Coordinates of C-alpha atoms and ligand atoms in Angstrom, one line a residue:
X1 CA 9.6 9.0 -13.2
X2 CA 7.3 11.3 -15.1
X3 CA 4.4 10.4 -17.3
X4 CA 4.3 11.8 -20.8
X5 CA 1.5 14.4 -20.6
X6 CA -0.3 13.2 -23.7
X7 CA -0.1 9.4 -22.9
X8 CA -3.5 7.7 -22.7
X9 CA -4.2 6.0 -19.4
X10 CA -6.6 3.0 -19.0
X11 CA -8.9 3.8 -16.1
X12 CA -10.4 0.3 -16.3
X13 CA -7.2 -1.1 -14.8
X14 CA -8.1 0.3 -11.4
X15 CA -11.3 0.2 -9.3
X16 CA -12.1 2.7 -6.5
X17 CA -14.2 1.6 -3.6
X18 CA -16.1 4.2 -1.6
X19 CA -15.9 4.2 2.2
X20 CA -18.6 1.9 3.6
X21 CA -20.9 3.0 6.4
X22 CA -20.4 -0.1 8.4
X23 CA -16.6 0.0 8.1
X24 CA -14.7 -3.1 9.1
X25 CA -16.7 -6.2 10.0
X26 CA -18.1 -7.4 6.7
X27 CA -16.5 -10.9 6.4
X28 CA -13.7 -9.7 8.7
X29 CA -13.9 -11.3 12.1
X30 CA -10.8 -12.7 13.6
X31 CA -8.9 -12.5 10.3
X32 CA -9.3 -8.8 10.1
X33 CA -8.2 -8.2 13.6
X34 CA -5.2 -10.5 13.2
X35 CA -4.3 -8.6 10.0
X36 CA -4.2 -5.3 11.7
X37 CA -2.1 -6.6 14.7
X38 CA 0.4 -8.4 12.5
X39 CA 0.7 -5.4 10.2
X40 CA 1.8 -3.3 13.1
X41 CA 4.5 -5.8 13.8
X42 CA 5.8 -6.4 10.4
X43 CA 5.3 -3.2 8.4
X44 CA 3.3 -2.4 5.3
X45 CA 3.0 -5.6 3.3
X46 CA 1.1 -8.8 4.4
X47 CA 1.3 -10.7 1.2
X48 CA 2.7 -13.8 2.8
X49 CA 0.5 -13.8 5.8
X50 CA -2.9 -12.7 4.6
X51 CA -4.0 -15.9 2.9
X52 CA -3.2 -17.9 6.1
X53 CA -5.6 -15.9 8.1
X54 CA -8.6 -16.6 6.0
X55 CA -11.8 -14.8 6.8
X56 CA -12.4 -13.5 3.3
X57 CA -16.0 -13.5 2.0
X58 CA -15.0 -14.2 -1.6
X59 CA -15.0 -11.8 -4.5
X60 CA -18.6 -12.4 -5.4
X61 CA -19.9 -10.5 -2.4
X62 CA -17.4 -7.7 -2.7
X63 CA -18.0 -4.2 -3.9
X64 CA -16.9 -4.2 -7.6
X65 CA -16.0 -0.5 -7.3
X66 CA -15.9 2.0 -10.1
X67 CA -13.0 3.1 -12.4
X68 CA -11.6 6.6 -11.8
X69 CA -12.7 7.8 -15.2
X70 CA -11.2 11.2 -14.6
X71 CA -7.7 9.6 -14.9
X72 CA -7.3 9.9 -18.7
X73 CA -3.8 11.2 -19.5
X74 CA -0.3 11.2 -18.3
X75 CA -0.8 14.8 -17.3
X76 CA -3.5 13.5 -14.9
X77 CA -1.1 10.9 -13.5
X78 CA 1.5 13.6 -12.9
X79 CA -1.0 15.8 -11.0
X80 CA -3.1 13.3 -9.0
X81 CA -1.8 10.4 -7.0
X82 CA -4.8 8.2 -7.7
X83 CA -4.3 8.8 -11.4
X84 CA -0.7 7.9 -10.8
X85 CA -1.8 4.5 -9.7
X86 CA -3.9 4.2 -12.9
X87 CA -0.8 5.2 -14.9
X88 CA 1.4 2.7 -13.0
X89 CA -1.2 -0.1 -13.7
X90 CA -1.3 0.8 -17.4
X91 CA 2.5 0.7 -17.7
X92 CA 3.0 -2.4 -15.5
X93 CA 0.3 -4.4 -17.3
X94 CA 1.9 -3.6 -20.7
X95 CA 5.4 -4.5 -19.3
X96 CA 4.4 -7.8 -17.7
X97 CA 2.2 -8.9 -20.6
X98 CA 5.4 -9.2 -22.5
X99 CA 7.9 -10.1 -19.7
X100 CA 6.0 -12.6 -17.6
X101 CA 6.8 -15.5 -19.8
X102 CA 10.6 -14.9 -19.4
X103 CA 10.2 -15.9 -15.7
X104 CA 7.9 -18.9 -16.3
X105 CA 4.5 -17.2 -16.0
X106 CA 3.2 -18.4 -19.3
X107 CA -0.5 -17.5 -18.8
X108 CA -0.2 -13.9 -17.7
X109 CA -3.4 -12.3 -16.4
X110 CA -4.0 -8.7 -15.2
X111 CA -4.4 -8.4 -11.5
X112 CA -7.2 -6.5 -9.9
X113 CA -6.1 -3.1 -8.5
X114 CA -8.4 -1.6 -5.8
X115 CA -8.1 1.7 -4.1
X116 CA -10.1 2.2 -0.9
X117 CA -10.7 4.7 1.8
X118 CA -10.9 3.5 5.4
X119 CA -11.7 -0.2 5.1
X120 CA -12.7 -2.7 2.5
X121 CA -13.5 -6.4 2.2
X122 CA -11.1 -8.6 0.3
X123 CA -10.5 -12.2 -0.6
X124 CA -8.1 -12.2 2.3
X125 CA -10.5 -10.7 4.8
X126 CA -11.4 -7.2 5.7
X127 CA -8.6 -4.6 5.3
X128 CA -8.2 -1.2 6.9
X129 CA -5.8 1.6 6.2
X130 CA -3.6 0.2 9.1
X131 CA -2.8 -2.8 7.0
X132 CA -1.0 -0.9 4.2
X133 CA -0.7 -1.9 0.6
X134 CA -0.9 -5.7 0.0
X135 CA -1.5 -8.3 -2.7
X136 CA -4.2 -10.9 -2.0
X137 CA -3.5 -14.2 -3.8
X138 CA -7.1 -15.7 -3.6
X139 CA -8.6 -12.9 -5.6
X140 CA -5.4 -12.0 -7.5
X141 CA -5.8 -8.3 -6.5
X142 CA -3.7 -5.4 -5.2
X143 CA -5.2 -3.3 -2.4
X144 CA -4.1 0.3 -1.8
X145 CA -5.6 2.6 0.8
X146 CA -5.7 6.3 0.0
X147 CA -4.4 7.3 3.4
X148 CA -1.2 5.5 2.5
X149 CA -0.7 7.8 -0.4
X150 CA -0.9 10.8 1.9
X151 CA 1.7 9.2 4.2
X152 CA 4.1 8.8 1.3
X153 CA 3.5 12.4 0.1
X154 CA 4.2 13.8 3.5
X155 CA 7.2 11.5 4.1
X156 CA 8.9 11.8 0.7
X157 CA 7.7 15.1 -0.7
X158 CA 6.2 16.0 -4.0
X159 CA 9.0 14.4 -6.0
X160 CA 9.8 11.4 -3.9
X161 CA 6.2 10.7 -3.1
X162 CA 5.0 9.8 -6.6
X163 CA 8.1 7.6 -7.1
X164 CA 7.6 5.8 -3.8
X165 CA 4.0 5.2 -4.8
X166 CA 5.0 3.8 -8.2
X167 CA 7.5 1.6 -6.4
X168 CA 4.9 0.2 -4.1
X169 CA 2.5 -0.6 -7.0
X170 CA 5.4 -2.3 -8.9
X171 CA 6.4 -4.3 -5.8
X172 CA 2.8 -5.6 -5.3
X173 CA 2.5 -6.3 -9.1
X174 CA 5.7 -8.4 -8.6
X175 CA 3.8 -10.5 -6.0
X176 CA 1.1 -11.1 -8.7
X177 CA 3.8 -12.4 -11.0
X178 CA 5.0 -14.7 -8.2
X179 CA 1.5 -15.9 -7.7
X180 CA 1.5 -16.9 -11.4
X181 CA 4.9 -18.6 -11.2
X182 CA 4.1 -20.4 -7.9
X183 CA 7.0 -18.7 -6.1
X184 CA 4.6 -16.8 -3.8
X185 CA 3.6 -20.0 -2.1
X186 CA 7.1 -20.5 -0.8
X187 CA 6.6 -17.5 1.5
X188 CA 3.9 -19.2 3.4
X189 CA 6.0 -21.6 5.5
X190 CA 5.9 -19.1 8.3
X191 CA 9.7 -18.9 8.5
X192 CA 11.4 -15.5 9.0
X193 CA 14.9 -14.0 9.0
X194 CA 17.4 -12.9 6.4
X195 CA 17.6 -16.3 4.5
X196 CA 13.9 -17.3 4.9
X197 CA 11.7 -18.0 1.9
X198 CA 9.5 -15.0 3.0
X199 CA 12.4 -12.6 2.7
X200 CA 13.5 -14.1 -0.6
X201 CA 10.0 -13.6 -2.0
X202 CA 10.0 -10.0 -0.9
X203 CA 13.4 -9.3 -2.4
X204 CA 12.3 -10.9 -5.6
X205 CA 9.3 -8.5 -5.7
X206 CA 11.7 -5.6 -5.3
X207 CA 13.8 -7.0 -8.1
X208 CA 10.8 -7.2 -10.3
X209 CA 10.0 -3.6 -9.5
X210 CA 13.5 -2.6 -10.6
X211 CA 13.1 -4.6 -13.8
X212 CA 9.9 -2.7 -14.6
X213 CA 11.4 0.7 -13.6
X214 CA 14.3 0.1 -16.1
X215 CA 11.9 -0.8 -18.9
X216 CA 9.0 1.6 -18.1
X217 CA 10.0 4.1 -20.7
X218 CA 9.4 1.4 -23.3
X219 CA 5.9 0.7 -22.2
X220 CA 3.2 2.0 -24.5
X221 CA -0.4 3.3 -24.2
X222 CA -3.2 2.1 -26.4
X223 CA -2.0 4.4 -29.2
X224 CA 1.5 3.1 -29.1
X225 CA 2.9 6.2 -27.4
X226 CA 5.4 5.9 -24.5
X227 CA 3.7 6.1 -21.1
X228 CA 6.7 7.3 -19.1
X229 CA 9.9 9.3 -19.7
X230 CA 13.2 7.6 -19.1
X231 CA 14.1 7.4 -15.5
X232 CA 16.9 9.9 -14.5
X233 CA 19.9 9.1 -12.3
X234 CA 18.3 11.4 -9.6
X235 CA 15.0 9.5 -9.8
X236 CA 16.8 6.2 -9.6
X237 CA 18.4 7.4 -6.4
X238 CA 15.0 8.3 -5.1
X239 CA 13.6 4.9 -6.1
X240 CA 16.4 3.3 -4.1
X241 CA 15.5 5.5 -1.2
X242 CA 11.9 4.4 -1.4
X243 CA 13.1 0.8 -1.4
X244 CA 15.2 1.4 1.6
X245 CA 12.5 3.3 3.4
X246 CA 10.2 0.2 3.5
X247 CA 13.0 -2.2 4.5
X248 CA 12.2 -4.1 7.7
X249 CA 15.2 -2.6 9.6
X250 CA 13.7 0.9 9.0
X251 CA 10.2 -0.1 10.0
X252 CA 11.3 -2.1 13.1
X253 CA 14.3 0.0 14.0
X254 CA 17.9 -0.9 13.6
X255 CA 18.0 -2.8 16.9
X256 CA 15.3 -5.2 15.7
X257 CA 16.3 -8.8 15.7
X258 CA 17.1 -9.7 12.1
X259 CA 15.5 -13.2 12.7
X260 CA 12.1 -11.5 12.8
X261 CA 12.5 -9.8 9.4
X262 CA 9.9 -10.6 6.8
X263 CA 11.0 -8.2 4.0
X264 CA 14.8 -7.9 4.2
X265 CA 17.1 -5.1 5.1
X266 CA 17.2 -1.8 3.4
X267 CA 20.6 -2.7 1.9
X268 CA 19.2 -6.0 0.5
X269 CA 16.1 -4.4 -0.9
X270 CA 18.3 -1.8 -2.8
X271 CA 20.6 -4.5 -4.0
X272 CA 17.8 -6.6 -5.5
X273 CA 16.0 -3.5 -7.0
X274 CA 19.3 -2.7 -8.7
X275 CA 19.7 -6.3 -9.9
X276 CA 16.4 -6.1 -11.6
X277 CA 17.0 -2.7 -12.9
X278 CA 20.3 -3.7 -14.5
X279 CA 19.5 -7.3 -15.5
X280 CA 15.7 -7.6 -16.0
X281 CA 13.4 -10.1 -14.4
X282 CA 15.6 -13.1 -15.2
X283 CA 18.2 -11.6 -12.9
X284 CA 15.8 -12.0 -10.0
X285 CA 16.4 -15.5 -8.7
X286 CA 16.6 -14.6 -5.0
X287 CA 16.5 -18.3 -4.1
X288 CA 19.8 -19.2 -5.8
X289 CA 22.3 -17.6 -3.4
X290 CA 22.9 -19.1 0.1
X291 CA 22.1 -15.6 1.4
X292 CA 20.1 -13.4 -0.9
Ligands
ZN1 ZN1 5.9 -7.5 -0.6

């Protein structure tokens, strides 16, 4: 997926936090340590777990960050991965402002999107780069560490890297939609395995990412110009690879016990991304089938 070079981005959709001198420890405590340990066990996304851990110091004490004002155009998004996050946020916000009501989120609000380097305080406790990208329900914000970008670039190359990053932002935005619909709470029963509510919630976020990817070329900048070019078949294949690459069976190894899965298998993540891509967000009821 490529941004139209002349499209206008909205830097205010993303806030960047500088590395703090003290690092981890501000409002962190046990919650922060638990987050890191659990993240090593389950992979890159702690959405269902973070709120249970507590330890957050509340948004009022947190660094508000500054918008990356250098991210102005689609050309910037194509050249710079942090600007790509700004572009993704600009497109996702436009898409979901229109689509959220179709899945029962009548009062759509824009989530916070924070990029950070090293560690940062969140409404879900302190986060480090080891945690990976996550959505924090108490402060309705997405957190992305810049080291994770570098990992994606080195793993997926210059073409797959940006697409993988877009996919990750779209997946986390999906959790924000689930927070608005109330579905996200279902993931917090602590159950795991292929038919658990936690996996259903994760697969629905993948489906929502697919729904956005399909419609992304129709999203507009402030001037009414398309933000993104239509996704190509090759890029769709790359997006599915990105979905597969973050499946629990890849992260934990194929011998991992499926009962411990929190996100779903690579195959299931691709299946639900495709369902959203082909059918839109209303095709994303991962709770309806006996096995999603
Ligand atoms: Zn997730």
